[in-house]
Amino acid sequence: MAGVIWIVALVLVTFTTAYIVYGRYLSQFVGLDDSRETPAHKYQDGQEYVPAKKPVLLGHHYSSIAGGAPVVGPITAALIWGWIPAVLWVAIGNPLLGAVHDFISLSSSLRHKGKSIGYIIGEYVGERGKNMLLWFAFLLTILVVAVFALVIAVVFNAFPSAATASLLYVTLAFVFGIWLYQLGLPFSVGTVIFVAGVFGSVWVGIQYPLAIVPGDYAAGTTVLLDSTSFFPELLGSANIGAWVLVMLVYGAAASVLPVWMLLQPRDYLSSFLLYTGVGGSLLAVIVGTYITGMGGDAIHPETDAQLSFEITTGAWYGFLGQGGPLAESLPLMPLLPLLFLTIACGTISGFHSLVSSGTTAKQLNKETDAKLIGYGGMLAEGLLAAVALCAVTIVAIPADTGGIGLALPNFATGGGAILTALGIPFEYAVPFMALVLASFLLTSMDTAVRLGRYMLEEIVGTPETPVESYAANRYVNTTAIAVLAFFLLGSGRWEDLWTLFGGANQLLASLALLTGTVWLANWDKSKQLVSTGGPMILMAFITVIGLTWTALYTILGGRLLGITAEAETSLLGQSSAVVQIVIIATLIWLALSLLKIGYDNMTAAGDTDSGLAADVSTDDD
């Protein structure tokens, strides 16, 4: 029987080769030059534009882009279609599509004042195209905030120790920001002290787990409130509802603080936690396979069987996923296109373009840092997806449906079992991996709130009316984002939110690649456009088909007509289904319209001698 070492080997070989060869080519292709002043220096304001050291910014970027999707998606895909198609899409698609997408988004923003992809495309296709893309991105950020806040709450409810540890490391990050930027104390000394504090918070969390309201928790859990009446039940738990509210308030507050105060130091510190979880798991697979084996205390929670590094799931469950463990609970799931929407962020993610062109480009110290942070950061997210695949193929804990209810036990338990190869006790390794997942989610969630604020501020531009002034106010628009996200959670189901998020996210990836392709076409008509144009066309084709299938087969045929699945009987459920079809139709219309506008622009640029914007390679305009 095959072992998970083959998953690790395939991903490490393809990623390393791609970074050395393709990453170098792309760096030369866009002309990264350290003599050119970056927006972080040129527009430094102490609030949004703040130059950051490479390891600090890499920590922020990686923590922000790597959320719950590269865990949830690969685990669900492996149990629907088998682990081989899931691994191949991550190992091949990530360096050729996702890493290119992130790198081009960051590079194009560097040459356009650190502005978002909406601003960039507006420079070439006009105000209408800019606003269409910005509204698309703004709607996506609300979905991201809603989905990630819910997943964080589920993790905290299942592992109260992760809640305590997360609160502690956020506090440590705030103090570290003061240490660096207000007191001017040594960076290296602070790193040692505060990183040690972060890992110490893991131990504290295990000793003093925390919940907000009463529930079924492990012995010794501290419960803050006696009543559940103040909080809505989400996924059947008032504690999940309470943590969602806390997370939304936290995300709104964190998004309006200067980046030096919380975002930079927190992401830097949490990156050590994340590097340990991901890198440690990959190392443990290698060491455990050839030297130590898996710890004797790594026992399957349902079968009581001793776990090992052997793959226990099927390699291939069929094109429609009808041979896998989830076949009874899910409708027909054609591999093309749904595999690519399900795995999503493990291979390519439109949300990353918002991070790259929203916060990262405003903090890049030198242009050449973009290769490691943009291209390398996405490869690192692919490693997280590989760890998730290793975890699920080891334990394969089934659930009634996909989603967080499936991903959390597989990732935490399987990942914890892997870490026992390094001598870490299973009882500590499992909650540690839960904390790793929560850390990814926390940073992505509040970054998404900040990005939503950026989108709305760019849409408004210079306020000319009282309404526009309110919309551009950072406190008002962050509150609006949090309220809208909570409304989505209160009126929808997890499966619906995940489908909308996945479809919108992948469609935005295509539009971000369109933005990069338009930039290159206008920069120099001799530029080859295959590196960005090929992935753009592929993702647009796959995503439009996938969203259409979801609208017609899953929602219309199932929830409304009761042909392909059990129909909704409540008015709220039926209304929600109709709204989701309208949203899908809107997303597809926006995307196709922007693709047409972008194509017309590139055609016009190719018809001129030097393109429409001869000097777009600098941000001096």
CSV table of C-alpha atoms in Angstrom, one decimal, residues 263-463:
chain,number,residue,atom,x,y,z
A,263,LEU,CA,-1.4,43.3,11.4
A,264,GLN,CA,2.4,43.2,10.8
A,265,PRO,CA,3.6,41.9,14.2
A,266,ARG,CA,0.7,39.4,14.6
A,267,ASP,CA,1.2,37.9,11.1
A,268,TYR,CA,4.9,37.7,11.7
A,269,LEU,CA,4.5,35.9,15.0
A,270,SER,CA,1.8,33.6,13.8
A,271,SER,CA,3.9,32.7,10.8
A,272,PHE,CA,6.3,30.8,13.1
A,273,LEU,CA,3.3,28.8,14.3
A,274,LEU,CA,2.2,28.1,10.8
A,275,TYR,CA,5.7,27.3,9.5
A,276,THR,CA,6.0,24.8,12.4
A,277,GLY,CA,2.7,23.2,11.7
A,278,VAL,CA,3.2,22.9,7.9
A,279,GLY,CA,7.0,22.4,7.8
A,280,GLY,CA,6.9,20.2,10.9
A,281,SER,CA,4.3,18.0,9.3
A,282,LEU,CA,6.2,17.6,6.1
A,283,LEU,CA,9.4,16.8,8.0
A,284,ALA,CA,7.5,14.4,10.2
A,285,VAL,CA,6.3,12.5,7.2
A,286,ILE,CA,9.8,12.1,5.9
A,287,VAL,CA,11.3,11.2,9.4
A,288,GLY,CA,8.4,9.0,10.3
A,289,THR,CA,8.4,7.1,7.1
A,290,TYR,CA,12.1,6.2,7.1
A,291,ILE,CA,13.3,6.5,10.7
A,292,THR,CA,10.9,6.7,13.7
A,293,GLY,CA,7.5,5.6,12.5
A,294,MET,CA,4.3,7.1,14.0
A,295,GLY,CA,3.9,7.4,17.7
A,296,GLY,CA,2.2,4.5,19.5
A,297,ASP,CA,-0.3,6.9,21.1
A,298,ALA,CA,-1.6,7.9,17.6
A,299,ILE,CA,-4.9,6.0,17.8
A,300,HIS,CA,-7.9,6.5,15.4
A,301,PRO,CA,-10.6,8.2,17.4
A,302,GLU,CA,-13.4,6.0,15.9
A,303,THR,CA,-11.9,2.6,15.3
A,304,ASP,CA,-9.2,2.6,18.0
A,305,ALA,CA,-6.8,1.3,15.4
A,306,GLN,CA,-3.1,2.2,15.4
A,307,LEU,CA,-2.4,4.9,12.8
A,308,SER,CA,0.5,4.8,10.4
A,309,PHE,CA,1.8,6.7,7.4
A,310,GLU,CA,0.0,4.3,4.9
A,311,ILE,CA,-2.7,5.8,2.8
A,312,THR,CA,-6.1,4.4,3.8
A,313,THR,CA,-8.4,6.3,1.3
A,314,GLY,CA,-9.1,5.4,-2.3
A,315,ALA,CA,-7.0,6.7,-5.1
A,316,TRP,CA,-9.9,7.2,-7.5
A,317,TYR,CA,-13.6,7.2,-6.7
A,318,GLY,CA,-14.9,7.9,-10.2
A,319,PHE,CA,-15.7,10.9,-12.4
A,320,LEU,CA,-19.0,11.6,-10.5
A,321,GLY,CA,-17.6,10.7,-7.1
A,322,GLN,CA,-20.1,7.9,-6.6
A,323,GLY,CA,-17.6,5.4,-5.3
A,324,GLY,CA,-16.4,7.4,-2.3
A,325,PRO,CA,-17.4,7.6,1.3
A,326,LEU,CA,-19.5,10.8,0.7
A,327,ALA,CA,-21.5,9.4,-2.2
A,328,GLU,CA,-24.6,8.8,-0.1
A,329,SER,CA,-24.8,12.3,1.3
A,330,LEU,CA,-23.8,14.4,-1.8
A,331,PRO,CA,-25.5,14.9,-5.2
A,332,LEU,CA,-23.7,14.1,-8.4
A,333,MET,CA,-20.3,15.8,-8.4
A,334,PRO,CA,-18.7,15.8,-11.8
A,335,LEU,CA,-14.9,16.1,-11.5
A,336,LEU,CA,-14.9,18.7,-14.3
A,337,PRO,CA,-15.6,21.4,-13.2
A,338,LEU,CA,-16.3,20.8,-9.5
A,339,LEU,CA,-12.8,19.4,-8.4
A,340,PHE,CA,-11.3,22.8,-9.3
A,341,LEU,CA,-13.9,24.8,-7.4
A,342,THR,CA,-13.8,22.5,-4.4
A,343,ILE,CA,-10.0,22.6,-3.9
A,344,ALA,CA,-9.9,26.3,-4.7
A,345,CYS,CA,-7.2,28.0,-2.6
A,346,GLY,CA,-4.9,25.1,-2.5
A,347,THR,CA,-4.2,25.7,-6.2
A,348,ILE,CA,-5.4,29.2,-7.1
A,349,SER,CA,-7.5,31.8,-5.3
A,350,GLY,CA,-8.8,35.2,-6.4
A,351,PHE,CA,-8.8,36.4,-2.7
A,352,HIS,CA,-5.0,36.3,-2.9
A,353,SER,CA,-5.0,39.1,-5.6
A,354,LEU,CA,-6.8,41.3,-3.0
A,355,VAL,CA,-4.1,40.6,-0.4
A,356,SER,CA,-1.2,41.0,-2.9
A,357,SER,CA,-2.5,44.3,-4.3
A,358,GLY,CA,-4.3,45.4,-1.1
A,359,THR,CA,-1.9,45.2,1.8
A,360,THR,CA,1.2,43.4,0.7
A,361,ALA,CA,2.1,45.8,-2.1
A,362,LYS,CA,1.8,48.7,0.3
A,363,GLN,CA,4.5,47.1,2.6
A,364,LEU,CA,7.0,45.6,0.1
A,365,ASN,CA,10.5,46.9,1.0
A,366,LYS,CA,12.2,46.0,-2.3
A,367,GLU,CA,10.9,44.9,-5.6
A,368,THR,CA,12.9,41.7,-5.7
A,369,ASP,CA,11.1,40.6,-2.5
A,370,ALA,CA,8.1,40.0,-4.7
A,371,LYS,CA,9.4,36.6,-6.0
A,372,LEU,CA,9.6,35.0,-2.5
A,373,ILE,CA,6.5,36.7,-1.2
A,374,GLY,CA,4.3,36.5,-4.2
A,375,TYR,CA,5.3,33.3,-6.0
A,376,GLY,CA,6.8,31.5,-3.1
A,377,GLY,CA,4.0,32.4,-0.7
A,378,MET,CA,1.5,30.7,-2.9
A,379,LEU,CA,3.7,27.6,-3.1
A,380,ALA,CA,3.7,27.6,0.7
A,381,GLU,CA,-0.1,27.5,0.6
A,382,GLY,CA,0.1,24.5,-1.7
A,383,LEU,CA,2.2,22.8,1.0
A,384,LEU,CA,-0.6,23.4,3.5
A,385,ALA,CA,-3.0,21.7,1.0
A,386,ALA,CA,-0.5,18.8,0.8
A,387,VAL,CA,-0.4,18.5,4.6
A,388,ALA,CA,-4.3,18.4,4.6
A,389,LEU,CA,-4.2,15.6,2.0
A,390,CYS,CA,-1.7,13.6,4.1
A,391,ALA,CA,-3.9,14.1,7.2
A,392,VAL,CA,-7.1,12.9,5.6
A,393,THR,CA,-5.5,9.9,3.8
A,394,ILE,CA,-4.2,8.7,7.1
A,395,VAL,CA,-7.3,8.9,9.3
A,396,ALA,CA,-10.2,9.4,6.8
A,397,ILE,CA,-12.8,10.3,9.4
A,398,PRO,CA,-16.1,10.5,7.5
A,399,ALA,CA,-18.9,13.0,8.0
A,400,ASP,CA,-22.4,13.5,6.7
A,401,THR,CA,-21.3,16.2,4.2
A,402,GLY,CA,-18.2,18.1,3.2
A,403,GLY,CA,-17.1,21.3,4.7
A,404,ILE,CA,-15.7,22.2,8.1
A,405,GLY,CA,-17.5,19.3,9.8
A,406,LEU,CA,-15.4,17.0,7.6
A,407,ALA,CA,-12.1,19.0,7.5
A,408,LEU,CA,-11.6,19.9,11.1
A,409,PRO,CA,-11.4,16.4,12.6
A,410,ASN,CA,-9.4,15.1,9.7
A,411,PHE,CA,-6.8,17.9,9.7
A,412,ALA,CA,-6.4,18.1,13.5
A,413,THR,CA,-6.4,14.4,14.2
A,414,GLY,CA,-4.4,13.4,11.1
A,415,GLY,CA,-2.0,16.2,11.4
A,416,GLY,CA,-1.5,15.5,15.1
A,417,ALA,CA,-0.8,11.8,14.3
A,418,ILE,CA,1.8,12.9,11.8
A,419,LEU,CA,3.6,15.1,14.4
A,420,THR,CA,4.0,12.2,16.8
A,421,ALA,CA,6.8,11.0,14.5
A,422,LEU,CA,8.8,13.9,16.0
A,423,GLY,CA,8.2,12.8,19.5
A,424,ILE,CA,5.3,15.2,20.2
A,425,PRO,CA,2.6,13.5,22.3
A,426,PHE,CA,-0.7,12.9,20.4
A,427,GLU,CA,-2.8,14.6,23.1
A,428,TYR,CA,-0.8,17.8,22.5
A,429,ALA,CA,-0.3,17.5,18.8
A,430,VAL,CA,-4.0,17.4,17.9
A,431,PRO,CA,-5.0,20.7,19.6
A,432,PHE,CA,-1.8,22.3,18.2
A,433,MET,CA,-2.9,21.5,14.7
A,434,ALA,CA,-6.3,22.9,15.5
A,435,LEU,CA,-4.6,26.1,16.6
A,436,VAL,CA,-2.6,26.1,13.4
A,437,LEU,CA,-5.9,26.1,11.4
A,438,ALA,CA,-7.3,28.8,13.6
A,439,SER,CA,-4.2,31.0,13.1
A,440,PHE,CA,-4.6,30.8,9.3
A,441,LEU,CA,-8.3,31.7,9.6
A,442,LEU,CA,-7.9,34.6,12.0
A,443,THR,CA,-5.3,36.4,9.9
A,444,SER,CA,-7.3,35.9,6.7
A,445,MET,CA,-10.6,37.0,8.2
A,446,ASP,CA,-9.5,40.3,9.6
A,447,THR,CA,-7.3,41.0,6.5
A,448,ALA,CA,-10.5,40.4,4.4
A,449,VAL,CA,-12.3,43.1,6.4
A,450,ARG,CA,-9.5,45.6,5.8
A,451,LEU,CA,-9.5,44.7,2.1
A,452,GLY,CA,-13.3,45.2,1.9
A,453,ARG,CA,-12.7,48.6,3.4
A,454,TYR,CA,-10.1,49.4,0.7
A,455,MET,CA,-12.5,48.2,-2.1
A,456,LEU,CA,-15.3,50.5,-0.8
A,457,GLU,CA,-13.0,53.4,-0.4
A,458,GLU,CA,-11.8,53.0,-4.0
A,459,ILE,CA,-15.3,52.7,-5.3
A,460,VAL,CA,-16.3,56.0,-3.6
A,461,GLY,CA,-13.1,57.8,-4.5
A,462,THR,CA,-13.3,61.4,-3.3
A,463,PRO,CA,-16.6,61.8,-1.4
